[in-house]
Short mmCIF file of C-alpha atoms in Angstrom, two decimals:
data_model
loop_
_atom_site.label_atom_id
_atom_site.label_comp_id
_atom_site.label_asym_id
_atom_site.label_seq_id
_atom_site.Cartn_x
_atom_site.Cartn_y
_atom_site.Cartn_z
CA MET A 1 0.31 -0.19 0.11
CA GLU A 2 1.28 3.26 -0.95
CA ASP A 3 1.45 6.09 1.46
CA ARG A 4 -1.88 7.86 0.74
CA ILE A 5 -2.26 10.25 3.87
CA SER A 6 1.36 11.96 3.03
CA SER A 7 -0.06 12.67 -0.22
CA LEU A 8 -2.98 14.71 0.82
CA PRO A 9 -2.55 18.46 -0.05
CA SER A 10 -1.44 20.48 3.07
CA ASN A 11 -4.78 22.17 3.93
CA ILE A 12 -6.32 18.88 4.48
CA ILE A 13 -3.66 17.54 6.70
CA GLY A 14 -4.26 20.70 8.55
CA ILE A 15 -7.69 19.96 8.98
CA ILE A 16 -7.15 16.82 10.33
CA LEU A 17 -4.37 17.82 12.48
CA MET A 18 -6.50 20.93 13.98
CA ASP A 19 -8.91 17.74 15.35
CA LEU A 20 -5.98 16.42 17.36
CA PRO A 21 -4.77 17.67 20.88
CA LEU A 22 -2.04 20.25 20.12
CA LYS A 23 0.77 17.79 21.83
CA ASP A 24 -0.33 14.76 19.33
CA ALA A 25 -0.20 17.70 16.35
CA VAL A 26 3.18 19.03 17.22
CA ARG A 27 4.60 15.15 17.59
CA SER A 28 3.33 14.33 14.17
CA SER A 29 6.32 16.54 13.04
CA ILE A 30 8.60 13.43 13.36
CA LEU A 31 6.86 11.39 10.71
CA SER A 32 8.64 12.20 7.71
CA SER A 33 9.90 15.51 6.22
CA LYS A 34 6.47 16.06 4.23
CA TRP A 35 5.12 16.14 7.90
CA ARG A 36 7.64 18.35 9.62
CA TYR A 37 6.14 21.57 9.51
CA GLU A 38 2.59 20.77 8.69
CA TRP A 39 1.35 21.40 12.35
CA SER A 40 2.92 25.06 12.59
CA THR A 41 0.10 26.35 10.61
CA ILE A 42 -2.84 24.86 12.32
CA PRO A 43 -4.91 28.00 13.20
CA GLN A 44 -6.12 26.76 16.94
CA LEU A 45 -3.96 26.47 19.86
CA VAL A 46 -5.10 24.85 22.81
CA PHE A 47 -3.19 24.61 25.74
CA ASP A 48 -5.88 22.55 27.72
CA ARG A 49 -5.37 20.05 31.08
CA HIS A 50 -6.09 17.09 28.50
CA SER A 51 -3.01 17.91 26.40
CA PHE A 52 -0.90 19.24 29.55
CA PRO A 53 -1.80 17.44 32.61
CA LEU A 54 0.48 17.74 35.51
CA PRO A 55 3.27 17.10 36.00
CA SER A 56 4.55 18.45 32.46
CA ARG A 57 2.91 21.42 33.23
CA HIS A 58 5.95 23.11 34.86
CA ALA A 59 7.45 24.63 31.86
CA LEU A 60 4.01 25.48 30.07
CA GLY A 61 4.90 29.14 29.68
CA GLU A 62 7.89 28.36 27.78
CA ILE A 63 6.04 25.88 25.72
CA VAL A 64 3.50 28.48 24.81
CA ASP A 65 6.27 30.82 24.04
CA GLN A 66 8.03 28.02 21.74
CA VAL A 67 4.95 27.39 19.79
CA LEU A 68 3.84 30.76 19.07
CA PHE A 69 7.35 31.59 18.02
CA LEU A 70 7.63 28.81 15.40
CA HIS A 71 4.03 28.93 14.33
CA SER A 72 3.02 30.76 11.05
CA GLY A 73 -0.43 32.23 9.68
CA PRO A 74 -3.29 33.27 11.63
CA ILE A 75 -4.28 32.27 15.07
CA GLU A 76 -8.16 32.17 15.27
CA LYS A 77 -8.42 30.42 18.53
CA PHE A 78 -6.16 30.31 21.49
CA ALA A 79 -7.23 28.63 24.73
CA PHE A 80 -4.66 28.58 27.61
CA ASP A 81 -5.68 26.88 30.77
CA GLY A 82 -3.41 28.23 33.50
CA TYR A 83 -4.70 26.75 36.60
CA THR A 84 -1.54 25.71 37.67
CA TYR A 85 0.47 28.67 35.99
CA ASP A 86 3.07 29.85 38.26
CA ASP A 87 5.19 31.59 36.04
CA SER A 88 5.15 35.26 34.94
CA PHE A 89 2.20 37.24 33.96
CA THR A 90 4.09 39.57 31.62
CA ARG A 91 4.63 36.47 29.62
CA VAL A 92 0.88 36.18 28.97
CA ASP A 93 0.62 39.80 28.37
CA ARG A 94 3.19 39.49 25.54
CA TRP A 95 0.95 36.41 23.94
CA LEU A 96 -2.17 38.77 23.89
CA VAL A 97 -0.02 41.41 22.09
CA TYR A 98 1.39 38.48 19.59
CA LEU A 99 -2.56 37.28 19.36
CA SER A 100 -3.95 40.58 18.82
CA ARG A 101 -1.92 40.75 15.40
CA ASN A 102 -2.91 37.45 14.15
CA GLY A 103 -6.45 38.12 13.63
CA LEU A 104 -7.73 36.37 17.08
CA LYS A 105 -11.25 35.49 17.14
CA GLU A 106 -11.75 33.06 19.73
CA LEU A 107 -9.78 33.45 23.32
CA ILE A 108 -10.14 31.34 26.30
CA LEU A 109 -7.90 32.15 29.39
CA ASN A 110 -8.36 30.32 32.84
CA PHE A 111 -6.08 30.99 35.54
CA CYS A 112 -5.69 29.83 39.30
CA PRO A 113 -8.21 31.35 42.25
CA THR A 114 -5.35 32.25 44.32
CA ARG A 115 -3.49 34.04 41.67
CA LEU A 116 -5.43 36.09 39.47
CA TYR A 117 -4.39 37.34 36.26
CA GLN A 118 -4.75 41.32 35.94
CA LEU A 119 -5.90 41.94 32.23
CA PRO A 120 -3.72 44.42 30.24
CA THR A 121 -5.50 46.95 28.07
CA THR A 122 -3.80 45.37 25.13
CA LEU A 123 -6.60 42.93 25.59
CA PHE A 124 -8.80 45.41 23.65
CA ASN A 125 -6.53 45.15 20.60
CA CYS A 126 -7.96 42.06 19.55
CA GLN A 127 -10.64 43.37 18.04
CA ALA A 128 -11.66 40.24 15.92
CA LEU A 129 -12.62 38.70 18.74
CA THR A 130 -16.05 36.93 18.34
CA PHE A 131 -15.91 34.78 21.35
CA LEU A 132 -13.93 35.50 24.88
CA GLU A 133 -14.02 33.38 28.01
CA LEU A 134 -11.92 34.45 31.11
CA GLN A 135 -11.83 32.84 34.23
CA ASP A 136 -9.84 33.91 37.33
CA CYS A 137 -9.03 37.20 36.11
CA GLU A 138 -9.42 40.61 37.10
CA PHE A 139 -10.19 44.10 35.45
CA ILE A 140 -8.53 46.24 38.01
CA LEU A 141 -6.92 48.93 35.47
CA PRO A 142 -8.71 52.30 35.44
CA CYS A 143 -11.85 51.82 33.04
CA VAL A 144 -10.83 52.35 29.40
CA SER A 145 -14.32 52.51 28.21
CA LYS A 146 -13.57 50.04 25.59
CA GLY A 147 -15.11 46.95 24.24
CA PHE A 148 -15.05 44.60 21.63
CA ILE A 149 -16.77 45.60 18.46
CA ASN A 150 -17.35 41.77 17.20
CA LEU A 151 -18.04 39.94 20.45
CA ALA A 152 -20.90 37.60 20.11
CA THR A 153 -20.12 35.46 23.25
CA LEU A 154 -18.56 36.81 26.55
CA VAL A 155 -18.03 34.15 29.39
CA LEU A 156 -16.88 35.58 32.60
CA LYS A 157 -16.34 33.50 35.72
CA ASP A 158 -14.66 34.47 38.89
CA ILE A 159 -13.93 37.56 37.89
CA THR A 160 -12.99 40.83 39.67
CA ILE A 161 -14.74 43.69 38.38
CA SER A 162 -16.01 47.07 39.21
CA ASP A 163 -19.74 47.80 38.63
CA GLU A 164 -18.42 50.84 36.26
CA TYR A 165 -16.02 48.81 34.21
CA PHE A 166 -19.01 45.92 33.74
CA GLU A 167 -21.42 48.42 32.42
CA SER A 168 -18.79 50.11 30.08
CA LEU A 169 -17.38 46.76 29.03
CA ILE A 170 -20.89 45.36 28.34
CA SER A 171 -22.12 48.68 26.45
CA ASN A 172 -19.22 48.54 24.26
CA CYS A 173 -19.78 45.23 22.73
CA PRO A 174 -22.61 46.32 20.65
CA LEU A 175 -23.03 42.85 18.62
CA LEU A 176 -23.07 40.79 22.20
CA ARG A 177 -25.69 38.05 21.82
CA LYS A 178 -24.73 35.78 25.15
CA LEU A 179 -23.34 36.72 28.23
CA VAL A 180 -22.45 34.33 31.12
CA PHE A 181 -21.49 36.42 34.39
CA SER A 182 -20.66 33.75 37.26
CA ASP A 183 -19.25 34.29 40.94
CA PHE A 184 -18.13 37.80 40.48
CA TYR A 185 -16.34 40.14 42.56
CA GLY A 186 -16.63 44.23 43.06
CA CYS A 187 -19.59 44.39 41.01
CA SER A 188 -23.15 44.46 42.78
CA HIS A 189 -25.42 46.59 40.51
CA LEU A 190 -25.57 44.84 37.08
CA LYS A 191 -26.45 47.38 34.26
CA VAL A 192 -26.44 45.09 30.93
CA ASN A 193 -27.04 47.60 28.24
CA ALA A 194 -26.80 45.07 25.05
CA PRO A 195 -29.36 45.44 22.60
CA ASN A 196 -28.55 42.20 20.80
CA LEU A 197 -28.69 40.03 23.80
CA LYS A 198 -30.50 36.71 23.49
CA GLU A 199 -29.04 34.95 26.19
CA LEU A 200 -28.12 36.17 29.81
CA PHE A 201 -26.88 33.84 32.56
CA VAL A 202 -25.97 35.26 35.63
CA ASN A 203 -24.80 33.22 38.88
CA GLY A 204 -23.93 35.06 41.91
CA PHE A 205 -24.47 37.68 44.65
CA PHE A 206 -25.85 41.02 43.58
CA GLU A 207 -28.01 43.50 45.07
CA ASP A 208 -29.36 44.94 41.92
CA ILE A 209 -29.96 44.04 38.57
CA ASP A 210 -31.77 46.69 36.26
CA PRO A 211 -34.96 45.42 35.66
CA ARG A 212 -35.98 48.54 33.57
CA LYS A 213 -33.20 47.65 30.90
CA TYR A 214 -34.51 44.19 30.20
CA THR A 215 -38.20 45.17 29.49
CA ILE A 216 -36.84 46.56 25.98
CA ILE A 217 -34.79 43.27 25.57
CA ARG A 218 -37.66 40.99 24.23
CA LEU A 219 -35.54 38.51 22.89
CA LEU A 220 -33.97 37.43 25.99
CA TYR A 221 -34.99 34.38 26.86
CA LEU A 222 -33.17 32.60 29.18
CA LEU A 223 -31.63 33.67 32.80
CA ALA A 224 -30.06 31.56 35.33
CA TRP A 225 -29.47 33.32 38.81
CA ARG A 226 -29.03 32.56 42.39
CA MET A 227 -29.90 34.98 44.95
CA ALA A 228 -28.17 35.58 48.06
CA ASP A 229 -30.85 33.65 50.06
CA SER A 230 -31.48 30.55 47.75
CA ASP A 231 -29.62 26.98 47.77
CA ASP A 232 -26.76 26.02 45.46
CA SER A 233 -28.60 24.82 42.62
CA MET A 234 -28.64 26.96 39.70
CA ALA A 235 -32.02 28.03 38.37
CA ILE A 236 -32.87 28.21 34.84
CA VAL A 237 -35.88 29.92 33.98
CA PRO A 238 -37.62 31.90 31.12
CA ALA A 239 -36.35 35.47 31.50
CA GLU A 240 -39.95 36.97 31.41
CA LYS A 241 -40.69 34.65 34.25
CA ALA A 242 -37.77 35.59 36.46
CA PHE A 243 -38.08 39.03 35.85
CA ALA A 244 -41.75 39.07 36.88
CA ALA A 245 -41.05 37.27 39.96
CA TRP A 246 -38.30 39.72 40.41
CA ARG A 247 -40.49 42.79 40.10
CA ALA A 248 -42.98 40.82 42.70
CA ASP A 249 -40.45 40.75 45.22
CA ALA A 250 -39.12 44.42 44.60
CA MET B 1 -53.74 22.56 -0.09
CA ALA B 2 -54.04 20.51 -3.24
CA THR B 3 -51.58 23.39 -4.92
CA ILE B 4 -49.33 23.18 -2.07
CA ILE B 5 -48.85 19.21 -2.64
CA THR B 6 -48.42 19.34 -6.52
CA LYS B 7 -45.68 22.04 -5.81
CA GLU B 8 -43.95 19.75 -3.31
CA GLN B 9 -44.25 17.29 -6.00
CA GLN B 10 -42.86 19.15 -8.44
CA GLU B 11 -39.80 20.13 -6.13
CA LYS B 12 -39.49 16.40 -5.62
CA GLU B 13 -39.22 15.60 -9.34
CA LYS B 14 -36.40 17.89 -9.70
CA MET B 15 -33.69 15.40 -10.61
CA VAL B 16 -30.29 16.15 -11.75
CA THR B 17 -27.71 13.60 -13.54
CA LEU B 18 -24.20 13.38 -12.12
CA VAL B 19 -21.27 11.58 -14.14
CA SER B 20 -18.21 10.12 -12.57
CA SER B 21 -14.66 10.20 -13.59
CA ASP B 22 -15.18 6.63 -14.96
CA SER B 23 -18.56 7.50 -16.69
CA GLU B 24 -21.04 6.36 -14.31
CA LYS B 25 -24.36 8.04 -14.17
CA PHE B 26 -26.09 8.65 -10.88
CA VAL B 27 -29.47 10.42 -10.93
CA VAL B 28 -30.51 12.13 -7.67
CA GLU B 29 -32.89 14.91 -6.47
CA GLN B 30 -31.47 18.38 -6.74
CA LYS B 31 -31.51 18.84 -2.94
CA VAL B 32 -29.26 16.01 -2.74
CA ALA B 33 -26.58 17.07 -5.06
CA GLU B 34 -26.88 20.46 -3.55
CA LYS B 35 -25.27 19.38 -0.44
CA SER B 36 -22.17 19.99 -2.48
CA HIS B 37 -21.11 23.59 -2.83
CA VAL B 38 -19.35 23.15 -6.26
CA ILE B 39 -22.17 21.30 -7.68
CA LYS B 40 -24.72 23.78 -6.28
CA MET B 41 -22.85 26.44 -8.32
CA VAL B 42 -22.42 24.34 -11.48
CA MET B 43 -26.57 23.89 -11.27
CA ASN B 44 -26.92 27.60 -10.44
CA CYS B 45 -25.31 28.67 -13.45
CA CYS B 46 -25.49 25.93 -15.77
CA GLY B 47 -29.10 24.41 -15.07
CA ILE B 48 -29.91 20.88 -14.38
CA GLU B 49 -31.15 19.77 -17.83
CA SER B 50 -27.87 18.53 -19.10
CA PRO B 51 -26.06 16.07 -17.05
CA ILE B 52 -23.07 17.20 -14.72
CA PRO B 53 -19.42 15.78 -15.06
CA VAL B 54 -17.43 15.19 -11.74
CA ARG B 55 -14.21 14.66 -13.27
CA ARG B 56 -11.93 14.21 -10.53
CA VAL B 57 -14.46 11.77 -8.81
CA LYS B 58 -14.80 8.07 -9.48
CA GLY B 59 -18.03 6.05 -9.58
CA ASP B 60 -17.56 4.14 -6.43
CA ILE B 61 -16.67 7.49 -4.19
CA LEU B 62 -19.51 9.39 -6.00
CA LYS B 63 -21.77 6.76 -5.12
CA SER B 64 -20.79 6.76 -1.42
CA ILE B 65 -20.69 10.91 -1.02
CA LEU B 66 -24.26 10.89 -2.62
CA GLU B 67 -25.25 8.52 -0.11
CA TYR B 68 -24.09 10.68 2.41
CA CYS B 69 -25.78 13.62 0.70
CA GLU B 70 -28.90 11.93 0.35
CA LYS B 71 -29.02 10.90 4.21
CA HIS B 72 -28.14 14.47 4.98
CA SER B 73 -30.81 16.15 2.89
CA LYS B 74 -33.73 14.72 4.79
CA GLY B 75 -33.44 16.76 8.05
CA GLU B 76 -33.64 13.88 10.62
CA ALA B 77 -33.32 13.87 14.46
CA GLN B 78 -29.56 14.77 15.47
CA GLU B 79 -29.20 11.50 17.08
CA VAL B 80 -30.12 9.42 14.26
CA MET B 81 -27.87 11.18 12.14
CA GLU B 82 -25.16 10.69 14.59
CA LYS B 83 -25.36 6.90 14.78
CA TRP B 84 -25.65 6.81 10.97
CA ASP B 85 -22.55 8.89 10.64
CA LYS B 86 -20.52 6.53 12.86
CA GLU B 87 -21.54 3.73 11.01
CA TYR B 88 -20.56 5.43 7.50
CA MET B 89 -17.31 6.35 8.86
CA ASP B 90 -16.45 2.81 10.35
CA LYS B 91 -17.32 1.10 6.93
CA ALA B 92 -15.31 3.88 5.18
CA GLU B 93 -12.04 3.59 7.66
CA LYS B 94 -11.68 -0.02 6.80
CA ASP B 95 -10.27 0.49 3.52
CA LEU B 96 -7.48 3.18 4.06
CA VAL B 97 -7.34 3.97 0.01
CA PHE B 98 -11.06 4.30 -0.25
CA PHE B 99 -10.93 6.35 2.77
CA HIS B 100 -8.18 8.74 1.48
CA ASP B 101 -10.21 9.14 -2.09
CA LEU B 102 -13.36 10.06 -0.22
CA MET B 103 -11.50 12.76 1.81
CA LEU B 104 -9.87 14.45 -1.24
CA ALA B 105 -13.38 13.95 -3.32
CA SER B 106 -15.55 15.83 -0.30
CA HIS B 107 -13.00 18.48 -0.05
CA PHE B 108 -12.98 18.82 -3.76
CA LEU B 109 -16.66 18.81 -4.03
CA HIS B 110 -16.83 21.16 -1.04
CA ILE B 111 -18.99 19.17 1.24
CA GLN B 112 -17.81 20.66 4.55
CA GLU B 113 -19.68 18.79 6.85
CA LEU B 114 -18.00 15.52 5.36
CA VAL B 115 -14.76 16.77 5.33
CA ASP B 116 -15.37 17.58 9.06
CA LEU B 117 -16.70 14.37 9.75
CA ILE B 118 -13.62 12.50 7.90
CA ALA B 119 -10.90 14.95 9.37
CA VAL B 120 -12.23 13.99 13.11
CA THR B 121 -12.39 10.05 12.04
CA PHE B 122 -8.66 10.57 10.44
CA ALA B 123 -7.48 12.46 14.01
CA GLY B 124 -9.06 9.39 15.83
CA MET B 125 -6.53 7.13 13.76
CA LEU B 126 -3.43 9.32 15.06
CA LYS B 127 -4.64 10.00 18.41
CA MET B 128 -2.48 8.81 21.20
CA LYS B 129 -0.23 6.54 18.83
CA SER B 130 3.43 6.44 18.66
CA PRO B 131 5.06 7.84 15.44
CA GLU B 132 6.02 4.20 14.81
CA GLU B 133 2.79 3.12 14.95
CA ILE B 134 1.63 5.76 12.78
CA ARG B 135 4.00 5.09 10.11
CA GLN B 136 3.35 1.67 10.10
CA LYS B 137 -0.74 1.88 10.19
CA PHE B 138 -0.47 4.57 6.68
CA ASN B 139 2.80 3.31 5.45
CA ILE B 140 4.64 6.49 5.96
CA ASN B 141 8.54 6.47 4.94
CA ASN B 142 10.44 8.48 7.48
CA ASP B 143 13.00 10.25 5.38
CA LEU B 144 14.28 12.32 8.06
CA THR B 145 17.85 11.66 9.16
CA LYS B 146 18.90 10.78 12.65
CA GLU B 147 20.14 13.97 13.16
CA GLN B 148 16.74 15.73 12.19
CA GLU B 149 14.94 13.08 14.37
CA GLU B 150 16.95 14.12 17.45
CA HIS B 151 16.71 17.80 16.85
CA ILE B 152 12.92 17.54 16.63
CA MET B 153 12.78 15.24 19.73
CA THR B 154 15.06 17.79 21.69
CA THR B 155 13.01 21.03 20.38
CA PHE B 156 9.38 19.39 21.48
CA GLY B 157 10.57 17.17 24.07
CA TRP B 158 7.25 17.90 26.07
CA ALA B 159 5.28 16.65 23.41
CA PHE B 160 7.06 13.14 23.48
CA GLN B 161 6.47 12.79 26.98
CA PRO B 162 3.87 9.86 27.74
CA ILE B 163 0.44 11.50 28.88
#
């Protein structure tokens, strides 16, 4: 049998490698000279727990540096699971600068609850983003009144953010359709000014969510929330019902 | 009501003939052929009256692809489709030459769903395998020198550690 798989055009090999964990994709470089650099143009770079379990994670920062340095072409998706990351955050800042120049559309950053990542303002240079998920990060820099003009989905978990910053961020994402806001700190009055919002999941303790804003958002159909005195189970109810209940309580 | 049914019947009767590279003819509904973005464009500009030659695809491959397109044009439940896709792939991947040609053809005909399905199946064959196992399975000739291999192993040491 002849070697058929190696005779596939590079763009098809690229599609196949994209479905592999990054580690397996990089390992394919040793198959033959044809395969040596095939991995380096895949547009999705995922550094997750599956590909990088403990204890191989100690050099994760260096590995990401190396992969970004050797990569060529656009990077549409970048995911970094830094739950054990104890290296310098300036390294992460540098990745964001690099990624913002490569047409990044999807960004997922997770860190550790005991060591939050202070998001740099360079994050806002990634204006091609359509999907952004941040966990264990903090928006503590002065509010910059910036958002993401193309962003459709925003997932914020265990985030420190002020009321002012939250309101400014959301109102500067005009195309936002889905917002997940879970276990947040520093924010208690949620002002969501997002005319295209279709899904909203809020999970956490907050004093006030401005219902007047929502009466104009007719397409909003889901709300999951946990009020201070409810149990731990997450409630998912139709928004109209939730707001009716909220108004009755208020 | 009666008019609507007639219209639906008319829709159903819109058939198109596709001819493979080895001159095998396949008569399928237009909506089945439309699953291929390339054939759809050809139908849009040239109509469906004359047979459409699919020059780069052989009969056995085109037959299999049309089987996929027909199933995927019915709008069945997701679970049904997933099961069907799995069986379709299980059968196809048994013959690597056929499987390779199926990938090339679906890419050439621009049937994105099928390309993605085959890519995932291909990736499954490479996942968690040692380079030697992969070379054996696909008969890949390793033309790297010992020095090149060592260089790759040193540079990407992290990728060669067992999980």
